[in-house]
Amino acid sequence: MGQGPTGTTLTNARLLTPHGIRAGWLRAENQRITALGTGEAPQSETEAVDAGGRWVLPGAVDIHVHGGAGAAFSDADPERAMRIVEFNRSQGVTTLVGGLVTAAPEDTLDQIAALAEVADADGIAGVYLEGPYIAESKCGAHDPALLRAPDLAEFARMLKAGRGHVRMITVAPELPGSLELIRAAVSEGVIAAVGHTDATYDQARAAFDAGATVATHVYNQMRPLHHREPGPIAAALNDERVTVELINDGVHVHPGAARLVFDNAGGDRVALITDAMSATGLGDGEYTLGKLRVRVEGGRARIAETGQIASSTIVLPDAVRRAVHTMGVPLETAVHAATAVPARALGLAGVGSLTAGGRADLLLLDDDLSVAAVMHHGEWVTRP
């Protein structure tokens, strides 16, 4: 008895490629995109799937997410971490980094070690440390009692626990020892980000000169922009070396301010993120973020005791739709900000664009930009 098709050829597709929109076809075999082109697809032994004229674009890449489907990456449980991964894949996020919030030193090491197991199994693309080296005045949903000054010895223990999977760390550059930690991170291949900070413009510039290349959720938990002290927002927007994260959920940042980021940083430096928490996908109720209680009402997550905005409850394709429909960002630019830009910022190879040889992580979108189907590593998560 002969074997069935060993791959998939999508036909009748609107492909969003690095070279623009193309009407044509795409072939996926052995977890990779093996070919794509315009017009009719050449004959092959792969399964032919009619995309029905839908948009076909790379799977979304979320480099700043903390949880979903009732689980958090800080649970230090590989099975619960995979619940977040599988939920995100079903929603069109085919690559994500496991985000941790500030915790006690030993708890942090346990969390990193658990996520390293998930990364070993190709569940996540690495571990992101949002803290503990951040400013108390801009700590947001991080427990202020657990914040601490940059510590190279502790950071070395974090790297050891991560076994090569620690991918990014956020640091407030005004803290003593921050520039040394940024340099140490960069020397170990870890992306350094500036965020949760009350830094001046010059302090933020010094961090970027030391090797930091990402601005953590710009505007949020940062010294605000002022015409005489522009602070880290202007430092990031003005620096061509810096990728600027943006939470585009309509809660964290006003659409006008979000559009300002696209207009000033340009479409090649904005990375859409979610900063999503465990409540994502579950609806309103009470949840936890780290050790803090968070109440979600109408999809808005706030710290129960203070009412301060916590994480979001969106998935990344939601941010793309909002950018296009609410802010008027061109589709190609919005998709680029949720795929190729974050992938490049974290050095994630083979993801984020429709190119031959890249991973077969794909989204099919209807005309209203809702997700119609998802492919991960060449296998359908949800079929068209």
Short mmCIF file of C-alpha atoms in Angstrom, two decimals:
data_model
loop_
_atom_site.label_atom_id
_atom_site.label_comp_id
_atom_site.label_asym_id
_atom_site.label_seq_id
_atom_site.Cartn_x
_atom_site.Cartn_y
_atom_site.Cartn_z
CA MET A 1 0.00 0.00 0.00
CA GLY A 2 1.55 3.33 -1.04
CA GLN A 3 2.20 6.21 1.32
CA GLY A 4 0.07 9.34 1.19
CA PRO A 5 1.31 12.85 0.43
CA THR A 6 4.40 13.89 2.39
CA GLY A 7 3.81 17.63 2.36
CA THR A 8 1.36 20.39 1.50
CA THR A 9 1.03 22.77 -1.42
CA LEU A 10 -1.17 25.78 -0.77
CA THR A 11 -2.74 27.13 -3.93
CA ASN A 12 -4.93 30.14 -4.72
CA ALA A 13 -3.19 32.14 -1.98
CA ARG A 14 -2.30 35.77 -1.37
CA LEU A 15 1.25 35.38 -0.08
CA LEU A 16 2.72 38.11 2.10
CA THR A 17 6.39 37.73 1.23
CA PRO A 18 9.46 39.90 2.04
CA HIS A 19 9.14 41.19 -1.53
CA GLY A 20 5.49 42.17 -1.26
CA ILE A 21 2.12 40.56 -1.88
CA ARG A 22 2.10 37.74 -4.44
CA ALA A 23 -0.87 35.78 -5.80
CA GLY A 24 0.31 32.21 -6.05
CA TRP A 25 1.28 29.06 -4.20
CA LEU A 26 3.54 27.76 -1.44
CA ARG A 27 4.91 24.27 -0.76
CA ALA A 28 5.81 22.89 2.69
CA GLU A 29 7.74 19.65 3.19
CA ASN A 30 9.69 18.23 6.12
CA GLN A 31 8.81 21.19 8.37
CA ARG A 32 10.20 23.72 5.89
CA ILE A 33 8.98 25.96 3.11
CA THR A 34 10.56 24.32 0.09
CA ALA A 35 9.23 26.56 -2.68
CA LEU A 36 6.78 29.35 -3.45
CA GLY A 37 5.83 31.26 -6.53
CA THR A 38 3.19 33.07 -8.54
CA GLY A 39 0.56 31.61 -10.82
CA GLU A 40 -0.15 27.89 -10.94
CA ALA A 41 1.83 25.50 -8.73
CA PRO A 42 4.05 22.91 -10.43
CA GLN A 43 2.96 19.29 -10.11
CA SER A 44 4.13 17.46 -6.99
CA GLU A 45 3.24 14.55 -4.75
CA THR A 46 2.24 16.85 -1.88
CA GLU A 47 -1.33 17.37 -0.73
CA ALA A 48 -2.94 20.27 -2.58
CA VAL A 49 -4.92 22.63 -0.33
CA ASP A 50 -6.91 25.48 -1.85
CA ALA A 51 -6.38 28.59 0.29
CA GLY A 52 -9.52 30.11 -1.20
CA GLY A 53 -7.83 33.41 -1.96
CA ARG A 54 -7.00 33.95 1.72
CA TRP A 55 -3.97 35.79 3.03
CA VAL A 56 -1.03 33.47 3.77
CA LEU A 57 1.61 34.91 6.07
CA PRO A 58 4.27 33.76 8.52
CA GLY A 59 3.22 32.49 11.92
CA ALA A 60 3.26 35.22 14.56
CA VAL A 61 6.33 35.59 16.81
CA ASP A 62 5.64 36.81 20.36
CA ILE A 63 8.84 37.67 22.23
CA HIS A 64 7.08 39.02 25.34
CA VAL A 65 4.35 36.80 26.77
CA HIS A 66 3.87 35.48 30.31
CA GLY A 67 0.96 33.08 30.10
CA GLY A 68 -2.39 32.01 28.73
CA ALA A 69 -5.12 29.38 29.02
CA GLY A 70 -4.93 29.52 32.81
CA ALA A 71 -1.20 28.84 33.06
CA ALA A 72 1.88 31.02 33.56
CA PHE A 73 5.48 30.43 32.56
CA SER A 74 6.38 31.32 36.16
CA ASP A 75 4.54 28.17 37.35
CA ALA A 76 7.87 26.31 36.91
CA ASP A 77 5.97 23.40 35.35
CA PRO A 78 6.86 22.21 31.82
CA GLU A 79 3.39 20.74 31.27
CA ARG A 80 1.68 24.01 32.17
CA ALA A 81 4.15 25.90 29.99
CA MET A 82 3.18 23.68 27.07
CA ARG A 83 -0.47 24.53 27.70
CA ILE A 84 0.44 28.16 26.98
CA VAL A 85 2.38 27.14 23.88
CA GLU A 86 -0.42 24.98 22.49
CA PHE A 87 -3.03 27.66 23.16
CA ASN A 88 -0.94 30.25 21.35
CA ARG A 89 -0.34 27.95 18.39
CA SER A 90 -4.08 27.43 18.04
CA GLN A 91 -4.44 31.22 17.84
CA GLY A 92 -1.69 31.72 15.25
CA VAL A 93 1.39 32.35 17.42
CA THR A 94 3.81 29.70 16.22
CA THR A 95 6.94 31.03 17.95
CA LEU A 96 7.11 32.48 21.44
CA VAL A 97 9.57 33.12 24.24
CA GLY A 98 8.66 32.16 27.80
CA GLY A 99 8.47 35.35 29.87
CA LEU A 100 9.17 35.41 33.61
CA VAL A 101 8.41 38.19 36.07
CA THR A 102 10.46 39.12 39.13
CA ALA A 103 10.64 36.36 41.73
CA ALA A 104 12.85 35.35 44.65
CA PRO A 105 16.32 34.17 43.57
CA GLU A 106 15.75 30.43 44.07
CA ASP A 107 12.29 30.58 42.55
CA THR A 108 13.72 32.33 39.50
CA LEU A 109 16.29 29.57 39.02
CA ASP A 110 13.59 26.88 39.30
CA GLN A 111 11.44 28.71 36.74
CA ILE A 112 14.33 29.08 34.30
CA ALA A 113 15.27 25.41 34.65
CA ALA A 114 11.69 24.31 33.95
CA LEU A 115 11.47 26.50 30.85
CA ALA A 116 14.84 25.21 29.63
CA GLU A 117 13.20 21.77 29.43
CA VAL A 118 10.43 23.22 27.28
CA ALA A 119 13.00 24.92 25.05
CA ASP A 120 14.91 21.63 24.72
CA ALA A 121 11.70 20.10 23.37
CA ASP A 122 11.29 23.01 20.89
CA GLY A 123 8.21 24.26 22.71
CA ILE A 124 9.55 27.78 23.21
CA ALA A 125 12.34 29.75 21.56
CA GLY A 126 13.99 30.67 24.84
CA VAL A 127 13.48 32.34 28.21
CA TYR A 128 12.86 36.04 28.80
CA LEU A 129 13.67 37.62 32.17
CA GLU A 130 11.60 40.73 32.79
CA GLY A 131 13.39 41.63 35.98
CA PRO A 132 14.52 41.47 38.73
CA TYR A 133 16.91 44.32 37.85
CA ILE A 134 14.27 47.01 37.30
CA ALA A 135 13.28 50.29 38.98
CA GLU A 136 10.95 50.17 41.97
CA SER A 137 9.27 53.39 40.81
CA LYS A 138 8.38 51.71 37.49
CA CYS A 139 7.88 48.12 38.63
CA GLY A 140 4.28 47.83 37.46
CA ALA A 141 2.98 44.33 38.17
CA HIS A 142 6.30 43.16 39.62
CA ASP A 143 6.52 42.64 43.39
CA PRO A 144 8.64 45.59 44.63
CA ALA A 145 9.86 43.55 47.63
CA LEU A 146 11.67 41.17 45.24
CA LEU A 147 13.49 43.74 43.11
CA ARG A 148 17.25 43.92 43.41
CA ALA A 149 20.29 45.64 41.98
CA PRO A 150 22.08 44.02 39.03
CA ASP A 151 24.21 41.14 40.28
CA LEU A 152 26.68 39.50 37.89
CA ALA A 153 27.05 36.41 40.09
CA GLU A 154 23.30 35.88 40.24
CA PHE A 155 23.02 36.45 36.50
CA ALA A 156 25.67 33.78 35.94
CA ARG A 157 23.54 31.35 37.99
CA MET A 158 20.53 32.24 35.83
CA LEU A 159 22.49 31.47 32.69
CA LYS A 160 23.64 28.13 34.15
CA ALA A 161 20.05 27.18 35.01
CA GLY A 162 18.98 28.10 31.48
CA ARG A 163 21.58 25.90 29.77
CA GLY A 164 21.87 28.28 26.84
CA HIS A 165 18.17 29.09 26.57
CA VAL A 166 18.08 32.50 28.31
CA ARG A 167 17.30 34.73 25.37
CA MET A 168 16.61 38.24 26.75
CA ILE A 169 16.70 40.27 29.98
CA THR A 170 15.22 43.68 30.80
CA VAL A 171 17.33 46.07 32.88
CA ALA A 172 16.75 49.58 34.19
CA PRO A 173 19.93 51.42 33.14
CA GLU A 174 19.91 53.89 36.05
CA LEU A 175 20.55 51.12 38.59
CA PRO A 176 24.12 50.67 39.88
CA GLY A 177 25.90 47.96 37.93
CA SER A 178 23.38 47.96 35.07
CA LEU A 179 25.84 48.74 32.29
CA GLU A 180 28.15 45.97 33.48
CA LEU A 181 25.24 43.55 33.45
CA ILE A 182 24.20 44.64 29.96
CA ARG A 183 27.73 44.06 28.70
CA ALA A 184 27.83 40.65 30.42
CA ALA A 185 24.51 39.67 28.85
CA VAL A 186 25.61 40.69 25.37
CA SER A 187 28.91 38.81 25.77
CA GLU A 188 26.90 35.65 26.53
CA GLY A 189 24.62 36.08 23.53
CA VAL A 190 21.66 37.32 25.59
CA ILE A 191 19.64 40.28 24.26
CA ALA A 192 19.62 43.19 26.72
CA ALA A 193 16.51 45.36 26.85
CA VAL A 194 15.84 48.70 28.52
CA GLY A 195 12.58 48.88 30.44
CA HIS A 196 10.72 49.37 33.72
CA THR A 197 12.93 52.38 34.10
CA ASP A 198 13.09 55.98 35.27
CA ALA A 199 16.26 56.54 33.26
CA THR A 200 17.12 59.87 31.71
CA TYR A 201 17.75 60.19 27.99
CA ASP A 202 21.50 60.04 28.56
CA GLN A 203 21.26 56.99 30.83
CA ALA A 204 19.17 55.16 28.26
CA ARG A 205 21.62 56.13 25.52
CA ALA A 206 24.47 54.76 27.64
CA ALA A 207 22.62 51.45 27.90
CA PHE A 208 22.20 51.26 24.13
CA ASP A 209 25.86 52.14 23.68
CA ALA A 210 26.70 49.29 26.08
CA GLY A 211 24.84 46.85 23.83
CA ALA A 212 21.13 46.92 24.73
CA THR A 213 19.08 46.59 21.54
CA VAL A 214 15.43 46.38 22.67
CA ALA A 215 13.08 48.80 24.45
CA THR A 216 10.64 46.88 26.64
CA HIS A 217 6.97 47.77 25.96
CA VAL A 218 7.66 51.38 25.07
CA TYR A 219 5.68 53.99 27.09
CA ASN A 220 4.60 51.48 29.72
CA GLN A 221 6.51 51.71 33.02
CA MET A 222 8.98 54.20 31.54
CA ARG A 223 9.78 57.78 32.42
CA PRO A 224 7.33 59.68 30.22
CA LEU A 225 8.35 61.76 27.23
CA HIS A 226 9.04 65.41 28.10
CA HIS A 227 10.39 68.11 25.82
CA ARG A 228 13.24 69.03 28.19
CA GLU A 229 13.94 65.49 29.47
CA PRO A 230 12.89 63.10 26.69
CA GLY A 231 13.93 60.03 28.67
CA PRO A 232 14.14 56.45 27.38
CA ILE A 233 11.21 56.77 24.96
CA ALA A 234 12.97 59.31 22.76
CA ALA A 235 16.30 57.54 23.23
CA ALA A 236 14.80 54.35 21.84
CA LEU A 237 12.84 55.94 19.02
CA ASN A 238 15.88 57.95 17.91
CA ASP A 239 18.30 55.01 17.88
CA GLU A 240 18.43 52.90 14.72
CA ARG A 241 20.02 50.06 16.71
CA VAL A 242 16.95 49.59 18.89
CA THR A 243 13.85 47.46 18.34
CA VAL A 244 10.85 48.97 20.13
CA GLU A 245 8.27 46.67 21.72
CA LEU A 246 4.66 47.84 21.58
CA ILE A 247 1.64 46.40 23.42
CA ASN A 248 -1.14 47.13 20.95
CA ASP A 249 -4.22 46.02 22.90
CA GLY A 250 -5.99 49.39 23.04
CA VAL A 251 -5.49 49.49 26.83
CA HIS A 252 -1.78 49.95 27.43
CA VAL A 253 -1.19 52.53 24.69
CA HIS A 254 -3.60 54.94 22.99
CA PRO A 255 -3.83 54.34 19.21
CA GLY A 256 -2.47 57.83 18.56
CA ALA A 257 0.62 57.16 20.67
CA ALA A 258 1.00 53.72 19.10
CA ARG A 259 0.87 55.21 15.60
CA LEU A 260 3.55 57.70 16.70
CA VAL A 261 5.86 54.74 17.39
CA PHE A 262 5.35 53.33 13.89
CA ASP A 263 5.79 56.74 12.31
CA ASN A 264 9.00 57.53 14.19
CA ALA A 265 10.74 54.18 14.54
CA GLY A 266 9.66 52.96 11.12
CA GLY A 267 8.09 49.63 10.22
CA ASP A 268 11.40 47.79 10.49
CA ARG A 269 11.98 48.53 14.20
CA VAL A 270 8.57 48.03 15.84
CA ALA A 271 7.89 44.63 17.43
CA LEU A 272 4.28 44.03 18.38
CA ILE A 273 4.00 42.04 21.61
CA THR A 274 1.20 40.96 23.94
CA ASP A 275 2.72 40.89 27.46
CA ALA A 276 -0.17 38.43 27.93
CA MET A 277 -0.94 36.71 31.24
CA SER A 278 -2.60 33.49 32.34
CA ALA A 279 -6.12 34.91 31.91
CA THR A 280 -5.69 35.12 28.15
CA GLY A 281 -8.29 32.96 26.46
CA LEU A 282 -10.36 32.50 29.62
CA GLY A 283 -12.35 35.69 30.14
CA ASP A 284 -12.98 37.82 33.20
CA GLY A 285 -12.14 36.77 36.78
CA GLU A 286 -9.31 36.81 39.33
CA TYR A 287 -5.86 35.48 38.48
CA THR A 288 -2.26 35.84 39.64
CA LEU A 289 0.78 37.38 37.99
CA GLY A 290 3.81 36.23 39.93
CA LYS A 291 2.61 36.66 43.52
CA LEU A 292 0.21 39.51 42.77
CA ARG A 293 -3.57 39.18 42.43
CA VAL A 294 -4.91 40.45 39.12
CA ARG A 295 -8.55 41.14 38.33
CA VAL A 296 -9.72 40.96 34.71
CA GLU A 297 -12.87 42.88 33.77
CA GLY A 298 -13.93 43.42 30.20
CA GLY A 299 -10.64 41.92 29.07
CA ARG A 300 -8.63 44.52 31.01
CA ALA A 301 -6.19 43.15 33.56
CA ARG A 302 -5.44 45.25 36.64
CA ILE A 303 -3.68 44.59 39.94
CA ALA A 304 -6.47 43.90 42.42
CA GLU A 305 -5.03 46.00 45.27
CA THR A 306 -4.03 49.10 43.28
CA GLY A 307 -6.04 49.07 40.06
CA GLN A 308 -2.83 49.50 38.07
CA ILE A 309 -2.70 47.99 34.58
CA ALA A 310 -1.07 44.57 34.64
CA SER A 311 -0.54 42.36 31.60
CA SER A 312 -2.80 42.08 28.57
CA THR A 313 -5.25 39.35 27.59
CA ILE A 314 -4.77 39.39 23.82
CA VAL A 315 -2.96 37.11 21.40
CA LEU A 316 -0.63 38.57 18.80
CA PRO A 317 -2.94 38.40 15.74
CA ASP A 318 -5.31 40.65 17.73
CA ALA A 319 -2.57 43.29 17.82
CA VAL A 320 -2.09 43.02 14.05
CA ARG A 321 -5.81 43.50 13.39
CA ARG A 322 -5.93 46.49 15.73
CA ALA A 323 -2.92 48.08 14.01
CA VAL A 324 -4.59 47.78 10.61
CA HIS A 325 -8.20 48.49 11.47
CA THR A 326 -7.81 51.07 14.26
CA MET A 327 -4.52 52.78 13.48
CA GLY A 328 -4.41 52.57 9.69
CA VAL A 329 -1.07 50.76 9.60
CA PRO A 330 -0.58 48.96 6.26
CA LEU A 331 -1.12 45.20 6.54
CA GLU A 332 2.41 44.42 5.36
CA THR A 333 3.87 46.69 8.06
CA ALA A 334 1.68 45.29 10.84
CA VAL A 335 2.49 41.69 9.88
CA HIS A 336 6.19 42.52 9.65
CA ALA A 337 6.00 43.91 13.22
CA ALA A 338 4.53 40.63 14.48
CA THR A 339 6.84 38.30 12.58
CA ALA A 340 10.16 39.28 11.02
CA VAL A 341 11.00 42.20 13.31
CA PRO A 342 10.71 40.33 16.64
CA ALA A 343 12.40 37.27 15.14
CA ARG A 344 15.36 39.37 14.00
CA ALA A 345 15.54 41.27 17.30
CA LEU A 346 16.08 38.04 19.22
CA GLY A 347 18.18 36.32 16.59
CA LEU A 348 15.61 33.62 15.87
CA ALA A 349 16.70 31.97 12.64
CA GLY A 350 14.34 30.58 10.02
CA VAL A 351 11.14 32.15 11.34
CA GLY A 352 9.12 35.26 10.59
CA SER A 353 9.04 35.33 6.78
CA LEU A 354 7.76 33.38 3.81
CA THR A 355 11.06 32.32 2.25
CA ALA A 356 12.27 29.05 0.81
CA GLY A 357 14.19 27.18 3.50
CA GLY A 358 12.36 28.88 6.34
CA ARG A 359 10.20 27.02 8.84
CA ALA A 360 6.75 26.08 7.60
CA ASP A 361 4.93 28.13 10.25
CA LEU A 362 1.97 29.73 8.48
CA LEU A 363 -1.25 31.61 9.08
CA LEU A 364 -4.22 31.81 6.77
CA LEU A 365 -6.31 34.93 7.35
CA ASP A 366 -9.74 35.83 6.05
CA ASP A 367 -10.39 39.27 4.58
CA ASP A 368 -11.32 40.61 8.03
CA LEU A 369 -7.88 39.37 9.23
CA SER A 370 -9.37 36.69 11.49
CA VAL A 371 -7.31 33.50 11.69
CA ALA A 372 -8.76 30.79 9.43
CA ALA A 373 -6.00 28.15 9.76
CA VAL A 374 -2.60 27.61 11.37
CA MET A 375 0.35 25.47 10.30
CA HIS A 376 3.27 24.75 12.63
CA HIS A 377 6.41 22.99 11.39
CA GLY A 378 4.51 21.88 8.29
CA GLU A 379 1.63 20.27 10.22
CA TRP A 380 -1.85 21.72 10.47
CA VAL A 381 -2.82 22.92 13.93
CA THR A 382 -6.17 24.00 12.54
CA ARG A 383 -7.07 23.30 8.90
CA PRO A 384 -8.66 25.70 6.42
#
